[in-house]
Short mmCIF file of C-alpha atoms and ligand atoms in Angstrom, two decimals:
data_model
loop_
_atom_site.label_atom_id
_atom_site.label_comp_id
_atom_site.label_asym_id
_atom_site.label_seq_id
_atom_site.Cartn_x
_atom_site.Cartn_y
_atom_site.Cartn_z
CA MET A 1 0.00 0.00 0.00
CA ALA A 2 1.35 3.43 -0.94
CA LEU A 3 1.30 6.47 1.33
CA GLU A 4 -1.46 8.69 -0.08
CA ASN A 5 -1.15 11.65 2.25
CA ARG A 6 1.54 14.13 1.24
CA TYR A 7 2.78 14.90 4.76
CA LEU A 8 3.10 11.19 5.59
CA ARG A 9 4.94 10.60 2.33
CA GLU A 10 7.33 13.49 2.89
CA VAL A 11 8.19 12.31 6.39
CA TYR A 12 8.91 8.82 5.09
CA GLU A 13 11.03 10.15 2.21
CA GLN A 14 13.07 12.24 4.65
CA VAL A 15 13.70 9.20 6.83
CA CYS A 16 14.97 7.26 3.79
CA LYS A 17 17.07 10.17 2.58
CA LYS A 18 18.70 10.81 5.95
CA ASP A 19 19.58 7.17 6.55
CA PRO A 20 19.41 5.25 3.29
CA ASP A 21 21.02 2.15 4.79
CA GLN A 22 18.62 1.74 7.71
CA LYS A 23 16.24 -0.71 6.03
CA GLU A 24 14.66 -2.18 9.16
CA PHE A 25 14.05 1.26 10.59
CA GLN A 26 12.50 2.44 7.33
CA GLN A 27 10.27 -0.64 7.30
CA ALA A 28 9.02 0.01 10.84
CA VAL A 29 8.36 3.69 10.11
CA TYR A 30 6.51 2.94 6.87
CA GLU A 31 4.20 0.45 8.55
CA VAL A 32 3.31 2.95 11.27
CA LEU A 33 2.83 5.93 8.93
CA GLN A 34 0.50 3.87 6.69
CA SER A 35 -1.90 3.52 9.59
CA PHE A 36 -2.13 7.28 10.11
CA GLU A 37 -3.96 8.08 6.85
CA PRO A 38 -7.42 8.15 8.51
CA VAL A 39 -6.10 9.80 11.70
CA ILE A 40 -4.61 12.78 9.89
CA VAL A 41 -7.99 13.38 8.21
CA LYS A 42 -9.96 13.13 11.44
CA THR A 43 -7.60 14.97 13.85
CA PRO A 44 -5.15 17.12 11.86
CA ALA A 45 -4.33 19.21 14.96
CA LEU A 46 -2.55 16.22 16.45
CA PHE A 47 0.02 16.41 13.66
CA GLU A 48 0.88 20.10 14.06
CA ASN A 49 4.27 21.41 15.23
CA GLY A 50 6.26 18.93 13.16
CA LEU A 51 4.97 16.07 15.25
CA LEU A 52 5.92 13.27 12.87
CA GLU A 53 9.35 14.72 12.07
CA ARG A 54 10.00 14.67 15.82
CA LEU A 55 8.46 11.23 16.34
CA VAL A 56 10.79 9.53 13.82
CA GLU A 57 13.95 11.09 15.26
CA PRO A 58 15.35 9.50 18.46
CA GLU A 59 15.74 11.95 21.33
CA ARG A 60 19.19 10.48 21.85
CA LEU A 61 21.26 7.67 20.33
CA VAL A 62 24.45 6.79 22.15
CA THR A 63 26.99 4.64 20.31
CA PHE A 64 29.91 3.35 22.32
CA ARG A 65 32.91 1.05 22.25
CA VAL A 66 33.04 -2.00 24.50
CA ALA A 67 36.52 -3.44 24.93
CA TRP A 68 37.01 -6.65 26.91
CA VAL A 69 39.55 -9.44 27.24
CA ASP A 70 38.65 -12.98 26.11
CA ASP A 71 39.76 -16.25 27.73
CA ARG A 72 42.90 -16.38 25.58
CA GLY A 73 43.96 -12.95 26.75
CA LYS A 74 43.07 -11.25 23.47
CA THR A 75 41.40 -7.85 23.53
CA GLN A 76 38.04 -7.84 21.77
CA VAL A 77 36.17 -4.74 20.67
CA ASN A 78 32.41 -4.56 20.12
CA ARG A 79 30.10 -1.75 19.12
CA ALA A 80 27.19 -0.95 21.42
CA PHE A 81 24.14 1.32 21.47
CA ARG A 82 21.49 2.78 23.69
CA CYS A 83 18.69 4.51 21.84
CA GLN A 84 16.46 6.77 23.94
CA PHE A 85 13.74 7.22 21.39
CA ASN A 86 10.82 8.95 23.04
CA SER A 87 10.10 10.04 26.61
CA ALA A 88 6.71 11.74 26.08
CA ILE A 89 4.78 9.39 28.35
CA GLY A 90 7.49 8.17 30.74
CA PRO A 91 11.13 7.20 31.20
CA TYR A 92 12.77 5.29 28.35
CA LYS A 93 12.08 1.58 28.65
CA GLY A 94 13.12 -1.30 26.44
CA GLY A 95 15.39 -4.27 26.13
CA LEU A 96 19.02 -4.93 25.23
CA ARG A 97 19.93 -7.25 22.36
CA PHE A 98 23.29 -9.02 22.10
CA HIS A 99 23.54 -10.51 18.60
CA PRO A 100 26.11 -10.15 15.79
CA SER A 101 23.44 -8.59 13.52
CA VAL A 102 22.90 -5.60 15.84
CA ASN A 103 23.48 -2.23 14.17
CA THR A 104 21.96 1.28 14.22
CA SER A 105 19.05 0.29 11.97
CA ILE A 106 18.04 -2.67 14.15
CA ILE A 107 18.28 -0.68 17.38
CA LYS A 108 16.30 2.24 15.94
CA PHE A 109 13.54 0.00 14.56
CA LEU A 110 13.23 -1.75 17.90
CA GLY A 111 13.24 1.55 19.81
CA PHE A 112 10.61 3.01 17.48
CA GLU A 113 8.32 -0.02 17.89
CA GLN A 114 8.78 0.18 21.65
CA ILE A 115 7.24 3.69 21.78
CA PHE A 116 3.85 2.41 20.60
CA LYS A 117 4.06 -0.91 22.43
CA ASN A 118 4.78 0.74 25.77
CA SER A 119 1.97 3.21 25.20
CA LEU A 120 -0.44 0.30 24.58
CA THR A 121 0.39 -1.28 27.96
CA GLY A 122 -1.33 1.66 29.65
CA LEU A 123 1.72 2.17 31.89
CA PRO A 124 3.80 5.37 31.88
CA MET A 125 6.83 4.15 29.91
CA GLY A 126 8.62 5.81 26.99
CA GLY A 127 10.43 3.95 24.22
CA GLY A 128 14.06 2.85 24.17
CA LYS A 129 16.28 -0.02 23.07
CA GLY A 130 19.93 -0.95 23.17
CA GLY A 131 22.41 -3.69 22.55
CA SER A 132 25.61 -4.76 20.93
CA ASP A 133 26.99 -6.83 18.06
CA PHE A 134 28.56 -9.09 20.72
CA ASP A 135 27.71 -12.77 20.11
CA PRO A 136 27.15 -14.67 23.37
CA LYS A 137 27.16 -18.01 21.47
CA GLY A 138 30.27 -20.03 22.16
CA LYS A 139 31.52 -17.64 24.85
CA SER A 140 32.34 -18.86 28.35
CA ASP A 141 30.36 -17.55 31.33
CA VAL A 142 33.37 -15.51 32.38
CA GLU A 143 33.66 -13.94 28.92
CA VAL A 144 29.99 -13.00 29.01
CA MET A 145 30.54 -11.50 32.46
CA ARG A 146 33.56 -9.46 31.34
CA PHE A 147 31.69 -8.21 28.32
CA ALA A 148 28.57 -7.32 30.35
CA GLN A 149 30.67 -5.47 32.92
CA ALA A 150 32.49 -3.48 30.24
CA PHE A 151 29.18 -2.73 28.51
CA MET A 152 27.58 -1.48 31.73
CA THR A 153 30.61 0.57 32.72
CA GLU A 154 29.78 2.85 29.80
CA MET A 155 25.98 2.48 29.67
CA SER A 156 25.64 3.31 33.38
CA LYS A 157 26.27 6.95 32.48
CA TYR A 158 23.04 7.18 30.51
CA ILE A 159 20.50 5.08 32.42
CA GLY A 160 18.78 5.15 35.82
CA ALA A 161 15.74 3.78 37.67
CA ASP A 162 13.71 6.89 36.83
CA THR A 163 15.26 7.83 33.48
CA ASP A 164 16.00 4.75 31.37
CA ILE A 165 15.36 1.16 32.41
CA PRO A 166 16.81 -1.57 30.14
CA ALA A 167 15.80 -5.26 30.19
CA GLY A 168 16.45 -8.40 28.13
CA ASP A 169 15.91 -9.22 24.46
CA ILE A 170 17.67 -11.64 22.08
CA GLY A 171 20.85 -12.91 23.72
CA VAL A 172 20.14 -11.13 27.00
CA GLY A 173 18.47 -13.31 29.63
CA ALA A 174 18.73 -13.84 33.37
CA ARG A 175 22.50 -14.48 33.28
CA GLU A 176 23.33 -11.30 31.37
CA ILE A 177 20.91 -9.14 33.41
CA GLY A 178 22.56 -10.43 36.60
CA TYR A 179 26.05 -9.39 35.45
CA LEU A 180 24.79 -6.04 34.15
CA PHE A 181 22.94 -5.31 37.38
CA GLY A 182 25.95 -6.22 39.53
CA GLN A 183 28.15 -3.82 37.63
CA TYR A 184 25.61 -0.97 37.75
CA LYS A 185 25.30 -1.42 41.50
CA ARG A 186 29.07 -1.31 41.99
CA ILE A 187 29.48 1.81 39.88
CA ARG A 188 26.47 3.81 41.05
CA ASN A 189 25.85 2.42 44.54
CA GLU A 190 22.15 2.12 43.74
CA PHE A 191 20.39 -1.10 44.52
CA THR A 192 17.05 -1.58 42.77
CA GLY A 193 15.04 -0.58 39.80
CA VAL A 194 17.51 0.20 37.03
CA LEU A 195 17.04 -3.04 35.09
CA THR A 196 14.06 -5.35 34.82
CA GLY A 197 14.11 -9.10 34.35
CA LYS A 198 16.32 -9.30 37.44
CA GLY A 199 16.78 -12.51 39.43
CA LEU A 200 14.01 -13.20 41.95
CA ALA A 201 16.50 -12.91 44.81
CA PHE A 202 17.44 -9.32 43.93
CA GLY A 203 14.31 -7.43 42.98
CA GLY A 204 13.01 -9.41 40.03
CA SER A 205 9.31 -10.05 39.53
CA LEU A 206 7.61 -13.40 39.52
CA VAL A 207 6.21 -14.20 36.04
CA ARG A 208 8.54 -11.72 34.22
CA LYS A 209 10.41 -14.63 32.65
CA GLU A 210 7.17 -16.15 31.35
CA ALA A 211 5.44 -12.83 30.62
CA THR A 212 6.03 -12.26 26.90
CA GLY A 213 5.03 -15.80 25.91
CA TYR A 214 2.14 -16.06 28.35
CA GLY A 215 0.96 -12.55 27.39
CA LEU A 216 1.03 -13.51 23.72
CA LEU A 217 -1.34 -16.41 24.41
CA TYR A 218 -3.65 -14.26 26.55
CA PHE A 219 -3.85 -11.91 23.59
CA VAL A 220 -4.45 -14.74 21.09
CA GLN A 221 -7.14 -16.20 23.34
CA GLU A 222 -9.01 -12.88 23.50
CA ALA A 223 -8.59 -12.24 19.76
CA LEU A 224 -9.88 -15.71 18.83
CA ALA A 225 -12.83 -15.38 21.20
CA THR A 226 -13.82 -11.91 19.97
CA MET A 227 -13.08 -12.21 16.26
CA ARG A 228 -13.79 -15.91 15.61
CA ASN A 229 -15.75 -17.21 18.61
CA GLU A 230 -12.96 -19.80 18.94
CA THR A 231 -10.51 -21.03 21.60
CA MET A 232 -6.98 -22.47 21.50
CA LYS A 233 -8.27 -25.93 22.39
CA ASP A 234 -6.95 -28.57 19.94
CA LYS A 235 -5.43 -25.94 17.67
CA ILE A 236 -2.36 -27.20 15.82
CA THR A 237 0.23 -24.55 16.59
CA VAL A 238 3.63 -23.78 15.08
CA ILE A 239 6.02 -21.57 17.04
CA SER A 240 9.33 -20.34 15.64
CA GLY A 241 12.26 -19.76 17.95
CA SER A 242 13.07 -21.62 21.17
CA GLY A 243 14.22 -18.72 23.31
CA ASN A 244 12.52 -16.87 26.11
CA VAL A 245 9.42 -15.82 24.17
CA ALA A 246 8.90 -19.06 22.23
CA LEU A 247 9.33 -21.37 25.24
CA TYR A 248 6.69 -19.72 27.37
CA ALA A 249 4.36 -19.19 24.43
CA ALA A 250 4.55 -22.96 23.86
CA GLU A 251 4.00 -23.69 27.54
CA LYS A 252 0.87 -21.50 27.76
CA ALA A 253 -0.47 -22.69 24.40
CA GLN A 254 -0.37 -26.26 25.72
CA GLN A 255 -1.98 -25.23 29.00
CA LEU A 256 -4.83 -23.81 26.91
CA GLY A 257 -5.24 -27.14 25.12
CA ALA A 258 -3.36 -26.46 21.87
CA ARG A 259 -1.00 -28.96 20.22
CA VAL A 260 2.36 -27.32 19.54
CA VAL A 261 3.93 -29.40 16.76
CA ALA A 262 7.05 -27.41 15.81
CA MET A 263 9.71 -25.08 17.22
CA SER A 264 13.02 -23.84 15.81
CA ASP A 265 16.35 -22.12 16.34
CA SER A 266 18.47 -20.25 13.82
CA ALA A 267 19.82 -23.53 12.36
CA GLY A 268 16.65 -25.59 11.89
CA PHE A 269 13.34 -26.79 13.28
CA ILE A 270 11.88 -29.79 15.06
CA TYR A 271 8.58 -31.38 14.11
CA ASP A 272 6.85 -33.46 16.73
CA PRO A 273 3.36 -34.51 15.65
CA ASN A 274 2.64 -35.84 19.15
CA GLY A 275 3.10 -32.38 20.64
CA VAL A 276 6.45 -30.80 21.51
CA ARG A 277 7.66 -31.66 25.01
CA VAL A 278 8.37 -28.15 26.20
CA GLU A 279 10.24 -29.29 29.30
CA VAL A 280 12.80 -31.00 27.03
CA VAL A 281 13.27 -27.85 24.92
CA LYS A 282 13.60 -25.80 28.12
CA GLN A 283 16.31 -28.10 29.45
CA LEU A 284 18.19 -27.93 26.12
CA LYS A 285 17.89 -24.18 25.67
CA GLU A 286 17.79 -22.68 29.18
CA VAL A 287 20.15 -25.08 30.94
CA GLU A 288 22.44 -26.73 28.40
CA ARG A 289 22.47 -23.90 25.79
CA ALA A 290 22.35 -26.70 23.19
CA ARG A 291 21.00 -26.70 19.63
CA ILE A 292 17.38 -27.69 19.07
CA SER A 293 18.52 -30.55 16.80
CA LYS A 294 19.31 -32.50 19.98
CA TYR A 295 15.55 -32.73 20.68
CA ALA A 296 15.11 -35.20 17.82
CA GLU A 297 17.86 -37.40 19.32
CA LEU A 298 16.03 -37.45 22.66
CA VAL A 299 12.34 -37.70 21.72
CA PRO A 300 11.16 -40.68 19.65
CA GLY A 301 8.73 -39.82 16.86
CA SER A 302 10.12 -36.31 16.35
CA GLU A 303 12.15 -35.05 13.39
CA TYR A 304 14.80 -32.39 12.89
CA HIS A 305 15.03 -30.40 9.65
CA GLU A 306 17.89 -28.10 8.68
CA GLY A 307 16.92 -24.51 7.84
CA CYS A 308 14.54 -22.61 10.12
CA ARG A 309 12.46 -21.06 7.33
CA ARG A 310 10.68 -24.20 6.25
CA ILE A 311 8.85 -24.35 9.56
CA TRP A 312 6.07 -22.28 7.92
CA GLN A 313 5.36 -25.10 5.44
CA ILE A 314 3.91 -27.20 8.27
CA PRO A 315 0.09 -27.14 8.19
CA CYS A 316 -1.29 -25.42 11.29
CA ASP A 317 -4.25 -23.48 12.66
CA VAL A 318 -2.19 -20.96 14.59
CA ALA A 319 1.31 -19.64 13.79
CA LEU A 320 3.32 -17.70 16.33
CA PRO A 321 6.60 -16.25 14.99
CA CYS A 322 8.74 -15.76 18.10
CA ALA A 323 12.35 -15.64 16.82
CA THR A 324 13.42 -12.46 15.04
CA GLN A 325 12.60 -9.73 12.49
CA ASN A 326 11.63 -10.63 8.91
CA GLU A 327 11.68 -14.38 9.56
CA LEU A 328 8.36 -14.96 7.75
CA ASP A 329 8.05 -13.60 4.20
CA GLY A 330 5.38 -13.39 1.50
CA GLU A 331 6.04 -16.95 0.30
CA ASP A 332 5.81 -18.31 3.83
CA ALA A 333 2.55 -16.42 4.30
CA LYS A 334 1.13 -17.99 1.14
CA ALA A 335 2.03 -21.47 2.41
CA LEU A 336 0.38 -20.81 5.78
CA LEU A 337 -2.77 -19.44 4.15
CA LYS A 338 -2.96 -22.33 1.71
CA ASN A 339 -2.80 -24.72 4.64
CA GLY A 340 -5.72 -22.97 6.33
CA VAL A 341 -4.08 -20.93 9.11
CA ILE A 342 -6.69 -18.93 11.08
CA ALA A 343 -4.40 -16.78 13.23
CA VAL A 344 -0.85 -15.45 12.99
CA CYS A 345 0.19 -13.51 16.06
CA GLU A 346 3.65 -12.01 16.43
CA GLY A 347 5.67 -12.83 19.55
CA ALA A 348 8.86 -11.42 18.07
CA ASN A 349 9.31 -7.80 16.94
CA MET A 350 8.42 -7.35 13.25
CA PRO A 351 8.89 -11.06 12.32
CA CYS A 352 6.59 -10.79 9.31
CA THR A 353 7.75 -8.92 6.22
CA PRO A 354 5.40 -6.26 4.74
CA GLU A 355 4.42 -8.71 1.98
CA ALA A 356 3.45 -11.32 4.56
CA VAL A 357 1.46 -8.79 6.61
CA ASP A 358 -0.41 -7.62 3.50
CA ALA A 359 -1.25 -11.22 2.60
CA PHE A 360 -2.66 -11.94 6.07
CA LEU A 361 -4.68 -8.71 6.16
CA ALA A 362 -6.06 -9.33 2.66
CA GLU A 363 -7.32 -12.77 3.72
CA LYS A 364 -8.76 -11.28 6.92
CA ILE A 365 -7.32 -13.94 9.20
CA VAL A 366 -6.57 -12.87 12.78
CA PHE A 367 -3.21 -11.12 12.47
CA SER A 368 -1.64 -9.20 15.35
CA PRO A 369 1.53 -7.12 15.23
CA GLY A 370 4.24 -7.67 17.84
CA LYS A 371 3.81 -4.25 19.35
CA ALA A 372 0.38 -5.39 20.57
CA SER A 373 0.69 -9.12 21.10
CA ASN A 374 4.20 -9.25 22.61
CA ALA A 375 3.64 -6.30 24.97
CA GLY A 376 3.23 -8.62 27.96
CA GLY A 377 6.99 -8.67 28.52
CA VAL A 378 7.47 -4.97 28.87
CA ALA A 379 4.15 -4.64 30.72
CA THR A 380 5.42 -7.05 33.36
CA SER A 381 8.71 -5.12 33.42
CA GLY A 382 6.49 -2.16 34.32
CA LEU A 383 5.00 -4.26 37.12
CA GLU A 384 8.53 -5.13 38.28
CA MET A 385 9.29 -1.40 38.47
CA CYS A 386 6.11 -0.87 40.55
CA GLN A 387 7.19 -3.58 42.99
CA ASN A 388 10.73 -2.16 43.19
CA SER A 389 9.38 1.31 43.98
CA GLU A 390 7.05 -0.13 46.62
CA ARG A 391 9.92 -2.24 48.01
CA CYS A 392 7.72 -5.32 47.93
CA CYS A 393 7.05 -8.50 45.95
CA TRP A 394 3.67 -9.51 44.61
CA THR A 395 2.60 -13.16 44.35
CA ALA A 396 2.75 -14.98 41.01
CA GLU A 397 -1.06 -14.97 40.93
CA GLU A 398 -1.20 -11.22 41.38
CA VAL A 399 1.31 -10.53 38.60
CA ASP A 400 -0.29 -13.08 36.28
CA THR A 401 -3.77 -11.64 36.87
CA ARG A 402 -2.55 -8.14 36.06
CA LEU A 403 -0.76 -9.43 32.96
CA GLN A 404 -3.97 -11.07 31.76
CA GLN A 405 -5.95 -7.88 32.37
CA ILE A 406 -3.37 -5.81 30.50
CA MET A 407 -3.33 -8.12 27.45
CA ILE A 408 -7.13 -8.26 27.29
CA SER A 409 -7.32 -4.50 27.52
CA ILE A 410 -4.61 -4.06 24.83
CA PHE A 411 -6.59 -6.32 22.50
CA HIS A 412 -9.80 -4.35 22.98
CA ASN A 413 -8.11 -0.95 22.67
CA VAL A 414 -6.49 -2.07 19.44
CA PHE A 415 -9.63 -3.72 18.07
CA ASP A 416 -11.80 -0.70 18.96
CA ALA A 417 -9.33 1.81 17.48
CA ALA A 418 -9.31 -0.07 14.17
CA LYS A 419 -13.11 -0.06 14.14
CA GLU A 420 -13.36 3.62 15.04
CA TYR A 421 -11.10 4.55 12.13
CA GLY A 422 -13.00 2.40 9.62
CA MET A 423 -10.64 -0.60 9.47
CA GLU A 424 -12.44 -3.20 11.52
CA GLY A 425 -10.36 -6.30 12.16
CA ASN A 426 -7.08 -4.65 11.10
CA LEU A 427 -5.07 -4.97 14.30
CA VAL A 428 -1.97 -3.47 12.66
CA ALA A 429 -3.73 -0.17 12.10
CA GLY A 430 -5.48 -0.42 15.47
CA ALA A 431 -2.20 -0.92 17.36
CA ASN A 432 -0.41 1.90 15.60
CA ILE A 433 -3.31 4.32 16.07
CA ALA A 434 -4.11 3.43 19.70
CA GLY A 435 -0.41 3.57 20.64
CA PHE A 436 0.13 6.80 18.76
CA LEU A 437 -2.83 8.84 20.07
CA LYS A 438 -1.53 8.90 23.64
CA VAL A 439 2.07 9.64 22.68
CA ALA A 440 1.07 12.38 20.22
CA SER A 441 -1.21 14.17 22.68
CA ALA A 442 1.49 13.94 25.37
CA MET A 443 4.05 15.43 22.96
CA GLN A 444 1.68 18.26 22.02
CA ALA A 445 0.88 18.97 25.69
CA GLN A 446 4.57 19.24 26.59
CA GLY A 447 5.50 21.78 23.92
CA ILE A 448 8.02 21.40 21.14
CA PHE A 449 10.93 19.18 22.20
P1 NDP B 501 16.22 -15.37 22.86
O1 NDP B 501 17.60 -14.94 22.67
O2 NDP B 501 15.79 -15.96 24.16
O3 NDP B 501 15.77 -16.38 21.72
C1 NDP B 501 15.84 -16.03 20.38
C2 NDP B 501 15.38 -17.20 19.54
O4 NDP B 501 15.25 -16.78 18.20
C3 NDP B 501 16.36 -18.34 19.53
O5 NDP B 501 15.68 -19.55 19.33
C4 NDP B 501 17.24 -17.99 18.33
O6 NDP B 501 17.92 -19.11 17.78
C5 NDP B 501 16.23 -17.45 17.37
N1 NDP B 501 16.88 -16.47 16.49
C6 NDP B 501 17.56 -15.36 16.84
N2 NDP B 501 18.06 -14.73 15.77
C7 NDP B 501 17.66 -15.45 14.72
C8 NDP B 501 17.86 -15.33 13.34
N3 NDP B 501 18.57 -14.30 12.81
N4 NDP B 501 17.28 -16.26 12.52
C9 NDP B 501 16.57 -17.30 13.05
N5 NDP B 501 16.36 -17.46 14.38
C10 NDP B 501 16.90 -16.57 15.17
O7 NDP B 501 15.32 -14.07 22.54
P2 NDP B 501 13.82 -13.75 22.95
O8 NDP B 501 13.00 -14.98 22.97
O9 NDP B 501 13.86 -12.89 24.15
O10 NDP B 501 13.37 -12.81 21.74
C11 NDP B 501 12.74 -13.33 20.57
C12 NDP B 501 11.98 -12.21 19.88
O11 NDP B 501 10.99 -11.67 20.77
C13 NDP B 501 12.82 -11.00 19.44
O12 NDP B 501 12.26 -10.47 18.28
C14 NDP B 501 12.63 -10.02 20.59
O13 NDP B 501 12.83 -8.70 20.18
C15 NDP B 501 11.17 -10.27 20.91
N6 NDP B 501 10.70 -9.89 22.25
C16 NDP B 501 11.34 -10.29 23.38
C17 NDP B 501 10.84 -9.93 24.62
C18 NDP B 501 11.45 -10.39 25.89
O14 NDP B 501 10.95 -10.02 26.95
N7 NDP B 501 12.51 -11.17 25.88
C19 NDP B 501 9.64 -9.08 24.74
C20 NDP B 501 9.01 -8.77 23.48
C21 NDP B 501 9.54 -9.15 22.30
P3 NDP B 501 19.49 -19.31 18.09
O15 NDP B 501 19.54 -19.76 19.51
O16 NDP B 501 19.93 -20.33 17.12
O17 NDP B 501 20.14 -17.97 17.88
O1 2IT B 502 10.83 -6.00 22.91
C1 2IT B 502 10.50 -5.91 24.11
O2 2IT B 502 9.42 -5.45 24.46
C2 2IT B 502 11.44 -6.42 25.12
N1 2IT B 502 12.50 -6.93 24.75
C3 2IT B 502 11.15 -6.27 26.58
C4 2IT B 502 11.48 -4.88 27.06
C5 2IT B 502 11.36 -4.66 28.53
O3 2IT B 502 11.74 -3.55 28.94
O4 2IT B 502 10.92 -5.52 29.28
#
């Protein structure tokens, strides 16, 4: 779909002209601007004062060097980032990604998405993201610790419990957050709040680990009930990835009665027609840091296939891409649709390419963008911040109940916004519009900045 409105088109062209190499960032901006066509007609005042030009420019983007010494005594140098994208509705909040593919474009696209996602949670959190091209794969624990300490030594200058609160993302889990937190504490002599996803013994929240995956399924459940009068019971489900998001999405899907038949990592996928044994994948991925191929060696009746992409050829009712950006393209979408998929809900950030998204929307299946359906992670990070400020810990039931309420309310806000702007059932437009309205009015109320 082309951008019809001249202002929207000009803003997009400027973004491309300023940073021609930032393809992922351009993709994220284009998708969001597309949704604003009906908003700009209905409420032009919201777009005054160069609002969009400001919205697409990060308030701050820090790029820094991280030097550390590996186990052989060799000095390694990585590039790292913290992008403080938008603070209109609260302090910057968003994860850290450690993966060799990390660059300015990836960090900016993730930070941009985070603005709308955080707004949708209903909590006062602005958008941010950070990370490094450091690859934790194949590194010893001590190397990861040295890297994390060196990373935090620099990043500690820019963050704080009330200004910018990082968390995990790809390659950053409990182990990395622990090392990062320890270093922040030593440097700043401050003891809680600055990171979320912390260990339960030092200020972490129950259910944060499970929150993105569980939240995704709470969202899917509500979407299926409202839009299809359906449940997850007996639904054949394919989930890409086998990291934090994918594991707990699989666990909750099974609790809701679905049959998860496939999961993947970056090398390949497993197919288990009897239903994936999530506890085995957890042991392989969370404890042993092994490849998913090992699952097929351990579980009779399952198969391993090289190449993660072909996972979308497996016939299923529900597909949940939970690995990484642009992992499901137009061809994959065609295969899913041909096999009768009824819902594709994003657990990862921007896993579906624009061609795939267009195909799903054209067929009017239930399709939800990551910024709505994976918001349970950052929402529960918000709940962790609440508990840290109160100096208390809520029970798992309390956190889980709040997470469910938040995901149900995100679904309805998104669904209602799409309807109000004449695009009923288009959750992409609904998420962008509902997330945007609050941020835009906050930016207008606070004057030009
Ligand atoms: P993890 O590092 O725990 O797991 C990532 C998974 O995705 C692994 O199975 C990994 O395989 C696979 N993967 C990573 N990169 C690629 C790639 N280039 N091609 C194919 N597969 C790949 O990360 P998370 O589960 O935390 O994050 C997954 C997605 O969810 C990301 O898009 C992230 O931004 C998003 N997200 C995460 C949240 C969180 O709270 N953690 C919250 C909301 C969204 P391998 O092990 O082989 O690399
Ligand atoms: O993409 C995301 O929302 C996350 N990686 C989680 C961010 C957070 O601050 O919990």
